[in-house]
Short mmCIF file of C-alpha atoms in Angstrom, two decimals:
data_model
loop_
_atom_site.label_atom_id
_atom_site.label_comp_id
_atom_site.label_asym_id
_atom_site.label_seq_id
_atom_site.Cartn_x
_atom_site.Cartn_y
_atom_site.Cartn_z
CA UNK A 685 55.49 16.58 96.94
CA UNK A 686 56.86 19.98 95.10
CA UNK A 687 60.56 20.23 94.63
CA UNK A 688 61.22 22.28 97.18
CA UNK A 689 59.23 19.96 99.72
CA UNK A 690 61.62 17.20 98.75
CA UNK A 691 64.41 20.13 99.27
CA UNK A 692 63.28 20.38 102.80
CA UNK A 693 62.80 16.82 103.34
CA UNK A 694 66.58 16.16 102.63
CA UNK A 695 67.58 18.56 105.30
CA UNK A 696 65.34 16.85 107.31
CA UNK A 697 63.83 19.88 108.35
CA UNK A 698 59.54 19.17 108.66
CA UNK A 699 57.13 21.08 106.55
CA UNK A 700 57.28 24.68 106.80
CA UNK A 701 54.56 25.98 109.92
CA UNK A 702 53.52 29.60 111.12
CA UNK A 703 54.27 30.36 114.42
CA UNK A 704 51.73 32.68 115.10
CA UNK A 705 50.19 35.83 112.85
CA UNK A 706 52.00 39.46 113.79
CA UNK A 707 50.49 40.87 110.92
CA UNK A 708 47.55 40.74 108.91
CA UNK A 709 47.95 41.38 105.03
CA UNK A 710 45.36 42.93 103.07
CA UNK A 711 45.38 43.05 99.08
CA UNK A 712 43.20 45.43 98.75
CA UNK A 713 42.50 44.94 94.63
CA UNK A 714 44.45 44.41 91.61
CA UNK A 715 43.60 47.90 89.95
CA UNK A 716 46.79 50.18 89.26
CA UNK A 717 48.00 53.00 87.71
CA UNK A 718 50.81 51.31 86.19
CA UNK A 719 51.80 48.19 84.97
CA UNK A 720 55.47 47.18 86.21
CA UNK A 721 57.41 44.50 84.30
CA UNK A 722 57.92 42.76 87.48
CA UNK A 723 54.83 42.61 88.82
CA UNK A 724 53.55 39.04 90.08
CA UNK A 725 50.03 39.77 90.02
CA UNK A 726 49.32 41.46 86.55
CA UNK A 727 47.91 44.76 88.03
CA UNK A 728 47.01 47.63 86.00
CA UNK A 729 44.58 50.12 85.04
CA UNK A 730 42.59 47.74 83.31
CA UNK A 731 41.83 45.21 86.61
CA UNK A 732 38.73 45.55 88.33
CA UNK A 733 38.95 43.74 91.32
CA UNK A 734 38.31 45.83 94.71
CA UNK A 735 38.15 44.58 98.05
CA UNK A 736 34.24 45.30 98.84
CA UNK A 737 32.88 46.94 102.16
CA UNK A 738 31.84 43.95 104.03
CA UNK A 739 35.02 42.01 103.08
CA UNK A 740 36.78 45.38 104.60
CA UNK A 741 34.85 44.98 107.49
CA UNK A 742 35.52 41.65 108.31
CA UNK A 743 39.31 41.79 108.13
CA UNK A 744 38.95 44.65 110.68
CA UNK A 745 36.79 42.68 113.12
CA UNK A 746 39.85 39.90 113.04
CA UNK A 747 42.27 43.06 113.95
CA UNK A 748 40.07 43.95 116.71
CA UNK A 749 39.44 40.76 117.77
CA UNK A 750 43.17 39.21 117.91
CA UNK A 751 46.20 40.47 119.09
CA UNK A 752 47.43 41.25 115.52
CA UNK A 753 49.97 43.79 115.54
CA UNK A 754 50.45 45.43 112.26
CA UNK A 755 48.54 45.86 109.29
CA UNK A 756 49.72 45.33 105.58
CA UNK A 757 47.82 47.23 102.99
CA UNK A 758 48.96 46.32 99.22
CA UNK A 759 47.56 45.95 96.18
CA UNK A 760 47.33 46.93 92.92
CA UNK A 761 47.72 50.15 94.20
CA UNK A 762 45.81 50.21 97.81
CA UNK A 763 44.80 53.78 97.22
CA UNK A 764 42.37 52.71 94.63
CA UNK A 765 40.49 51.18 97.07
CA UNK A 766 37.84 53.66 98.16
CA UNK A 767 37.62 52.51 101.66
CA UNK A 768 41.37 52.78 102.32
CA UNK A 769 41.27 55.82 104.65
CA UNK A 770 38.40 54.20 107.15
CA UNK A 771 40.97 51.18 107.37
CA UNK A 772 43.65 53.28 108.66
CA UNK A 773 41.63 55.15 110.68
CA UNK A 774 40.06 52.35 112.59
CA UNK A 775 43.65 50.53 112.77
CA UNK A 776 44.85 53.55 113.77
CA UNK A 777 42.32 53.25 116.70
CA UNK A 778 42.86 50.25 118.03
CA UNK A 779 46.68 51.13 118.27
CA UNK A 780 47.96 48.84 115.24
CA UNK A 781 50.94 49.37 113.47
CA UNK A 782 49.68 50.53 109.30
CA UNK A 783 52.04 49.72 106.79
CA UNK A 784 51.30 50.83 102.82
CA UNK A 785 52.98 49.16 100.18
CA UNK A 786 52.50 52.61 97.71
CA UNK A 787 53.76 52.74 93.96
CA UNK A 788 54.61 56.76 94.59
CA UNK A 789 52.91 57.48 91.07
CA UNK A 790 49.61 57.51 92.58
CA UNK A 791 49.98 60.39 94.15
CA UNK A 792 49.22 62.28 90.70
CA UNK A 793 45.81 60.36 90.01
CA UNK A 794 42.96 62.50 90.81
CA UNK A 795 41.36 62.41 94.21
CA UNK A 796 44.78 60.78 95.48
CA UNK A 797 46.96 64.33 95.74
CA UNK A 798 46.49 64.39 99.62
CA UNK A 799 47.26 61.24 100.43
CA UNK A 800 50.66 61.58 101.63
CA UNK A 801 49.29 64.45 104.40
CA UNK A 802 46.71 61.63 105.59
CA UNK A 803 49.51 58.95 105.73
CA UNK A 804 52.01 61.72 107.89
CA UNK A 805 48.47 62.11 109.94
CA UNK A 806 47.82 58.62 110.78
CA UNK A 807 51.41 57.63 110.87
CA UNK A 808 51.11 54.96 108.39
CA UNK A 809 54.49 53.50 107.80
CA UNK A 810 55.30 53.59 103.81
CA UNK A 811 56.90 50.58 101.92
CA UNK A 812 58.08 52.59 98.17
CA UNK A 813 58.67 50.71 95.09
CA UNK A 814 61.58 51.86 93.31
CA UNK A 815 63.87 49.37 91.46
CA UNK A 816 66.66 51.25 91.17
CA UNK A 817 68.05 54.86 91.86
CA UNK A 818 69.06 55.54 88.90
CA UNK A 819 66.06 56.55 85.88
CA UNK A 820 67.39 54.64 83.34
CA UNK A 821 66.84 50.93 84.88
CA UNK A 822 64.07 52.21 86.91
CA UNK A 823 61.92 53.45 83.64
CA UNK A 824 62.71 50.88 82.17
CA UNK A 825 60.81 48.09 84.82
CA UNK A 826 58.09 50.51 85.82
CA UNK A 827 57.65 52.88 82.65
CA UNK A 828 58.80 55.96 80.82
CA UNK A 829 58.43 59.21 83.23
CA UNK A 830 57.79 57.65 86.31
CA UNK A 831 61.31 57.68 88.28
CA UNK A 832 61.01 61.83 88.44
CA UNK A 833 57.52 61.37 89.40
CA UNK A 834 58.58 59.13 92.37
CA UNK A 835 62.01 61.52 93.18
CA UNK A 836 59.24 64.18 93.47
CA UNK A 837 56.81 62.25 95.38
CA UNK A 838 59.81 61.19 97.90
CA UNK A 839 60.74 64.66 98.35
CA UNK A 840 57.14 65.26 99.60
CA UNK A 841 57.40 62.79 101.74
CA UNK A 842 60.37 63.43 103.22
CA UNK A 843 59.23 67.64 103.64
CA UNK A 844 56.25 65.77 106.15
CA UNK A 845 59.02 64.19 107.72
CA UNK A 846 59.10 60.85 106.31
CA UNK A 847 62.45 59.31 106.48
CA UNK A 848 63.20 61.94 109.04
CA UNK A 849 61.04 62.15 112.37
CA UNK A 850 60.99 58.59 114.25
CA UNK A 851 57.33 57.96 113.70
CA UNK A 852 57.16 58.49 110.01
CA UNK A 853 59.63 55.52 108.38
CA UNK A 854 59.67 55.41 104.51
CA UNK A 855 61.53 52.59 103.29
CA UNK A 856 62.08 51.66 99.41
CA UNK A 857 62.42 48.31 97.63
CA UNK A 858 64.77 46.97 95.08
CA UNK A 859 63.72 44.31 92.39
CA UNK A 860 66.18 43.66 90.12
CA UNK A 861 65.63 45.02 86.68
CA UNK A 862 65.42 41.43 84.60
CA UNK A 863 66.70 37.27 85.13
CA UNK A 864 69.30 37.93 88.37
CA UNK A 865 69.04 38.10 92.11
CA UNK A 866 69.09 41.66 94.18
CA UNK A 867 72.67 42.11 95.90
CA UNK A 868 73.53 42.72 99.73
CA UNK A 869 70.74 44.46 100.76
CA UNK A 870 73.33 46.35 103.08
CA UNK A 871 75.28 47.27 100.48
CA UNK A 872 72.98 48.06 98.08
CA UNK A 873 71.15 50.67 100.91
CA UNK A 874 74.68 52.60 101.40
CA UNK A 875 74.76 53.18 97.37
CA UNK A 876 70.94 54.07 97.50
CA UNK A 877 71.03 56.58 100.47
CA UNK A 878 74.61 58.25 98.80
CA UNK A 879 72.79 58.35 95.38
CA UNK A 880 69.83 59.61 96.47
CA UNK A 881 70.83 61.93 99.05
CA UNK A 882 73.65 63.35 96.38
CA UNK A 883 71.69 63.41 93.45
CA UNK A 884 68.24 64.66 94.38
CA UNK A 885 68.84 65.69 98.65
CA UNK A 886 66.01 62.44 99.36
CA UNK A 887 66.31 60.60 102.54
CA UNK A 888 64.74 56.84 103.40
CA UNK A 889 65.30 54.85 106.59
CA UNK A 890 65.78 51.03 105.19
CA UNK A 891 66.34 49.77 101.47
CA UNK A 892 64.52 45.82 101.25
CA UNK A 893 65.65 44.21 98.69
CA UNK A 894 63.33 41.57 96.93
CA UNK A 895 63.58 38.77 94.31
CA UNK A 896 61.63 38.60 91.77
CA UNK A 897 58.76 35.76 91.41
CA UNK A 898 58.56 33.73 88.54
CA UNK A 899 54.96 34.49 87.91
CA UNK A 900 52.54 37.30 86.76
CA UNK A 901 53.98 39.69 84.07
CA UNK A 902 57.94 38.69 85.44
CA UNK A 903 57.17 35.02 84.62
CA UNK A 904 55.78 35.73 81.24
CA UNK A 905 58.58 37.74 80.40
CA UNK A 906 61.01 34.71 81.67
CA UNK A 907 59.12 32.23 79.40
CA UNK A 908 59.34 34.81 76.59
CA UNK A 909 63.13 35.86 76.64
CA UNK A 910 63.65 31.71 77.26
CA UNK A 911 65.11 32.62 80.76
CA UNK A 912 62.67 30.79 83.00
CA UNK A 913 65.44 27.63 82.86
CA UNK A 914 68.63 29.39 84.07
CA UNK A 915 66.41 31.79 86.65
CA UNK A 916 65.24 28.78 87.95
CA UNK A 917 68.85 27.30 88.47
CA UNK A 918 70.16 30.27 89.73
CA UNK A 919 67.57 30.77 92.62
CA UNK A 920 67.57 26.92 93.37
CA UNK A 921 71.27 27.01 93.61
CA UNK A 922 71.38 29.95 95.78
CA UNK A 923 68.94 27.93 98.30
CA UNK A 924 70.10 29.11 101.68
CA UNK A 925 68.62 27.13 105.06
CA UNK A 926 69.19 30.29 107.09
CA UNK A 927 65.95 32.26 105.75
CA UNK A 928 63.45 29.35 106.81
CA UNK A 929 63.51 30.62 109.86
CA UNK A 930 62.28 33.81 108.60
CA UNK A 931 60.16 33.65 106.47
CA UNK A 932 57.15 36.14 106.11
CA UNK A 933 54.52 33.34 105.61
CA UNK A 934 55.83 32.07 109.17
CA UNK A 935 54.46 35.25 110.79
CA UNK A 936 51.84 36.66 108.15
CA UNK A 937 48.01 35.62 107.13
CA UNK A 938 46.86 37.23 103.46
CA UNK A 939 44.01 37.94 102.70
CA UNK A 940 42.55 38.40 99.13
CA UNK A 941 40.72 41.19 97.55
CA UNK A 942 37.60 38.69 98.02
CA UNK A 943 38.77 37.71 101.37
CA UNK A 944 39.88 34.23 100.43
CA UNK A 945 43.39 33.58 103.24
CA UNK A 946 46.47 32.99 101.49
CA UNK A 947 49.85 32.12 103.31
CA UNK A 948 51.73 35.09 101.53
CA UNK A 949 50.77 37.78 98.38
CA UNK A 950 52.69 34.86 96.25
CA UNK A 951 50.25 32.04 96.75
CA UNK A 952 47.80 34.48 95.89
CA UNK A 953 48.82 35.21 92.72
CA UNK A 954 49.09 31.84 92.27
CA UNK A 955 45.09 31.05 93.35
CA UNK A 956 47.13 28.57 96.07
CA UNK A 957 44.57 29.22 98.99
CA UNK A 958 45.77 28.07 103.14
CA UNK A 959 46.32 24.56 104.10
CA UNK A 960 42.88 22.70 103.57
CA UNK A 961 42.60 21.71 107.35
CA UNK A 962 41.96 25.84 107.91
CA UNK A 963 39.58 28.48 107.00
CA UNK A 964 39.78 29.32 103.86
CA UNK A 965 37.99 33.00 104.12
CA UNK A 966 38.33 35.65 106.37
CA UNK A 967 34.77 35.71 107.85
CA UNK A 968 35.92 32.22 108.97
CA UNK A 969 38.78 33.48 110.26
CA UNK A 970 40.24 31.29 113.24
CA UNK A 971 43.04 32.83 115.24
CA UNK A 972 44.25 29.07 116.89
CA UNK A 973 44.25 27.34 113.57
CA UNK A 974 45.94 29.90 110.99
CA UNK A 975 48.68 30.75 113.74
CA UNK A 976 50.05 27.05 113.67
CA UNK A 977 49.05 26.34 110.22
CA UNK A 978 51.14 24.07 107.52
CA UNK A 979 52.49 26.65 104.72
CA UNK A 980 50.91 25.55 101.05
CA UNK A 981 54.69 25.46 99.62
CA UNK A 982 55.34 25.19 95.72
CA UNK A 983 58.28 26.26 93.11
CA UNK A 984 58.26 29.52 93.88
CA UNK A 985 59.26 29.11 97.54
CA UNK A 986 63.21 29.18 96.10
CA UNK A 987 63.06 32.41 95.52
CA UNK A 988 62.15 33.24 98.96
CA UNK A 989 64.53 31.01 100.29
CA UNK A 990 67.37 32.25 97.81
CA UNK A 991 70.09 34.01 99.45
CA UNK A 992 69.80 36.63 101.71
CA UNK A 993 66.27 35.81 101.97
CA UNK A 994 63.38 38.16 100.41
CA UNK A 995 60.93 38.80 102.90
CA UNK B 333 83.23 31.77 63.27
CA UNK B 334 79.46 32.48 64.45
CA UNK B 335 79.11 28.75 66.00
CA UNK B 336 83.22 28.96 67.68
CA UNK B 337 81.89 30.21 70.76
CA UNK B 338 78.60 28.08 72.28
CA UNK B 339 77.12 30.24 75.42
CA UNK B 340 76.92 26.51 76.30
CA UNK B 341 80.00 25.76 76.92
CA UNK B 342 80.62 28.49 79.70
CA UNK B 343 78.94 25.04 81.72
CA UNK B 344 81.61 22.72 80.20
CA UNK B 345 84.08 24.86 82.07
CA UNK B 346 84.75 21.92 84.96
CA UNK B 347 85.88 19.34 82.06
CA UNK B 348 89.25 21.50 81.51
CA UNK B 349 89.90 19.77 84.89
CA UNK B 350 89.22 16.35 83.71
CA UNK B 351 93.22 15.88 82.57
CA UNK B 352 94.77 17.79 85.32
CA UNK B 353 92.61 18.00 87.94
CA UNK B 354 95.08 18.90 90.29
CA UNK B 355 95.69 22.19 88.55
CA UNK B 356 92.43 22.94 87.70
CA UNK B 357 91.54 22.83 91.50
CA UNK B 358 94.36 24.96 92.24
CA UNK B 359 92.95 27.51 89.80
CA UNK B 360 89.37 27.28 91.01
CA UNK B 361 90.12 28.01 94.70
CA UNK B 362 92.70 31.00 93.01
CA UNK B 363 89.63 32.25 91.29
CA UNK B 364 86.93 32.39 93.75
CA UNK B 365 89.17 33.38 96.48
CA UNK B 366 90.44 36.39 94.57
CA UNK B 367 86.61 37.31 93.88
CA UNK B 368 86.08 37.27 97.64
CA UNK B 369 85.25 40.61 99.37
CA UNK B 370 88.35 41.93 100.87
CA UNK B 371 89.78 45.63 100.58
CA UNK B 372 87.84 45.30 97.64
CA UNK B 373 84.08 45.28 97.75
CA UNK B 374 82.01 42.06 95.84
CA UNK B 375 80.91 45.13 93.88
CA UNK B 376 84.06 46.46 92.61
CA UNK B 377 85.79 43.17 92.14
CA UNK B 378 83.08 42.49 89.62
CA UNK B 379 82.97 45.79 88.00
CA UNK B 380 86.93 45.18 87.16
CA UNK B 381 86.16 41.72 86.12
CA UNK B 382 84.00 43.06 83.51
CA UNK B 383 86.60 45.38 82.23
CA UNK B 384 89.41 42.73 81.83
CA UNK B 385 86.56 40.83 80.26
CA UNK B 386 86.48 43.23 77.09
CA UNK B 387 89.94 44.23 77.52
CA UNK B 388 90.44 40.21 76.23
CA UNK B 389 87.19 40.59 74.61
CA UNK B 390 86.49 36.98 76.27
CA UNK B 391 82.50 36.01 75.22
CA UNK B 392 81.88 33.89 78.14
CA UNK B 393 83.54 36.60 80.65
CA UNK B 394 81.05 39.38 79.32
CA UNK B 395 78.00 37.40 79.83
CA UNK B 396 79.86 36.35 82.86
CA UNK B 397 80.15 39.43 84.50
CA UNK B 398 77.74 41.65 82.70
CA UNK B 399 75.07 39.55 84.83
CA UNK B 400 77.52 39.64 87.83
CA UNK B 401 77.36 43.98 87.45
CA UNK B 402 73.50 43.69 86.69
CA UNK B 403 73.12 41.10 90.46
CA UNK B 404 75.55 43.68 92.45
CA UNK B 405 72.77 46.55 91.79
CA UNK B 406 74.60 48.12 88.78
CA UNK B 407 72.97 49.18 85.73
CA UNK B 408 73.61 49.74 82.22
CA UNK B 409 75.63 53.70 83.09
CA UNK B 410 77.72 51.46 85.57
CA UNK B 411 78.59 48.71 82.87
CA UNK B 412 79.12 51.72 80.42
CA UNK B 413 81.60 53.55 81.84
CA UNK B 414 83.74 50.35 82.86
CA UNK B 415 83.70 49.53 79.11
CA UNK B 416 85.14 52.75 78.33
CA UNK B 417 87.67 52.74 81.08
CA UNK B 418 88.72 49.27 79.44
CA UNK B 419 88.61 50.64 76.13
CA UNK B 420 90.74 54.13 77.16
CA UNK B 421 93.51 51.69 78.52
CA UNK B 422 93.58 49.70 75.81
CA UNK B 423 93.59 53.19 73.25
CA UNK B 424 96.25 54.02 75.36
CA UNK B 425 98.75 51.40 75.62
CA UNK B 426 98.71 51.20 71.65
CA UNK B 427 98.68 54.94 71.72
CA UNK B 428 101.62 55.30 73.57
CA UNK B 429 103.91 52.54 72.19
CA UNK B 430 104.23 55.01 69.04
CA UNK B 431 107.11 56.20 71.45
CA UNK B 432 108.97 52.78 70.66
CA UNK B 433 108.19 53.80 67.48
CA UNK B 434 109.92 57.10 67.43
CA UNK B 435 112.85 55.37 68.92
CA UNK B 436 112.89 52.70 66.51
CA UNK B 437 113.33 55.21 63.83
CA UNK B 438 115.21 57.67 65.48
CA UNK B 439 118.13 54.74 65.98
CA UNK B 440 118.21 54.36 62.02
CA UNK B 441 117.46 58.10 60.88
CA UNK B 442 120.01 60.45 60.15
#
């Protein structure tokens, strides 16, 4: 039993279950344009894996088959996957809500400069990385030069309307920039949309704020500054009952680049594959079983459950 | 003097209750109550907190509250200018006692 099992145990609250699968989350590949200090996966240029064609088409027969409702496309950076657009344009058919979890850089790679137009077409919903709104702390995490290139990217976005018309929400996502946990993610958004708004004219509809996971590139770095210990303490102290009940694994099935399920992007990273009493690939997929199934729980669950919550 | 202050013993605080707990609980609840959100935002309580800190140059309240600023959203520019507001207050109380000075020598000058 993992530590936070036994956490659960004493509150005599049962194993944490799904109750049912709104959304179906794709990781589309590892492969990025940049290589973020908080990253949990290890993406970057140098990562090859892509989520193949038949893979691709599998996790759309499970949208068209079940009453899914939204799609989650993340990666690496999703755009590197080359069959990105067909994905949104056949969940776009069958009436799904498309969500893209985009770095903003990308936008300058070759091939990817209309993008944004196709997104504002096919109403895709965008999820924005950017850890802070000031370019000091944000260079820092993601890299020298990249905060003006995402200030630039968001003011394209919001001349299609993003952040503006109803159907076209941009939201952007705080990590905090080394060993602490993100603040009131209320607060927080009323200092991002002044900042932003002052500073550079850029408007967003919601701010999420997100914990970061101690594994991937942020967990080496904990290990190497010797901050892994007093992370750890901090996030375990912070535990907070309230979020079980929210949790994104309760409501979410992901699925690898190589279709293996995963109960959230986290486990992935981690190689911690669904409950062994459920399919464990997507071309397996069963609706009945994955909708009820036990959550594969381990240390990293605090961080989820720190808090506010992070999901 | 590099050994006086152990980061470790920031986690020792609770044993300055151990021969008076009594008071020590009555500066606890003080403490966190006054760091409370009230007119005062989590945010700004902290920010001043970090101040004070190197106004009394206290070690254990700038790691303290440097990571407090850092968890409230703030960055380095925030931490920054605090330090300097700290630092212009403190210029400027020394600065301007060289009017007790003046008077001091005024009372015995001809």
């Amino acid at each position: 039993m993992t530590e936070f099992e036994e956490k659960l145990t004493a509150l005599h609250s049962g194993p944490l279950r799904a109750v049912g699968i709104e959304t179906l989350q794709l990781n589309l590949g590892y492969k990025c344009n940049m290589t973020c200090k908080h990253c949990h996966l290890d993406a970057g240029p140098s990562r090859t894996e892509l989520m193949d064609r038949t893979t691709v088409n599998e996790a759309l027969m499970v949208l068209s088959d079940y009453n899914i409702d939204t799609i989650d496309l993340t990666g690496g950076a999703p755009e590197f996957n080359t069959h990105l657009r067909d994905i949104i344009i056949e969940a776009r058919r069958m009436g799904r809500r498309i969500i893209v979890r985009s770095n903003l850089t990308i936008f300058y790679e070759q091939g990817m400069e209309e993008l944004p137009d196709f997104y504002s077409e096919n109403a895709v919903e965008i999820i924005a990385s950017l850890p802070h709104y000031a370019e000091t702390g944000a260079d820092r995490v993601r890299g020298k030069g990249t905060f003006s290139k995402s200030i630039a990217v968001l003011k394209r976005l919001n001349g299609l309307g993003y952040g503006i018309v109803p159907g076209k929400k941009l939201h952007l996502v705080y990590n905090p920039m080394g060993a602490f946990l993100p603040p009131s993610q209320a607060e927080l958004e009323t200092y991002y949309k002044k900042e932003l708004q002052t500073s550079f004219g850029i408007v967003f509809n919601c701010l999420y704020t997100f914990a970061n996971m101690p594994i991937g590139r942020f967990g080496e770095f904990l290990l190497r500054s010797n901050n892994i210990k007093p992370y750890m303490e901090k996030v375990k102290s912070a535990f907070n009952p309230d979020t079980l009940c929210n949790l994104m694994c309760s409501r979410l099935i992901n699925v690898g680049w190589d279709g293996a399920l995963y109960d959230c992007d986290f486990n992935q990273a981690l190689g911690l594959p669904v409950d062994q009493d459920c399919p464990r690939h997507i071309r397996d997929y069963d609706h009945a079983a994955l909708s009820g199934r036990r959550i594969v729980m381990g240390h990293h669950c605090f961080v989820c459950s720190a808090g506010q919550g992070s999901t | 003097m590099g050994e006086y202050y152990k980061s470790g013993d920031l986690g020792r605080f609770a044993e300055m209750g151990r021969h008076n707990p009594e008071l020590f609980t009555k500066f606890m609840d003080w403490y966190s109550s006054s760091l409370k959100p009230g007119l005062l935002s989590k945010r700004e309580k902290v920010l001043i907190g970090l101040a004070v800190a190197h106004a009394i140059q206290c070690p254990y309240c700038i790691d303290a509250y440097t990571q407090e600023c850092l968890g409230e959203g703030m960055d380095l520019g925030h931490i920054t200018e605090a330090v300097h507001v700290a630092s212009a207050i403190r210029g400027g109380a020394s600065l301007i006692h060289g009017i007790q000075a003046y008077n001091a020598a005024e009372k015995i000058s001809l």
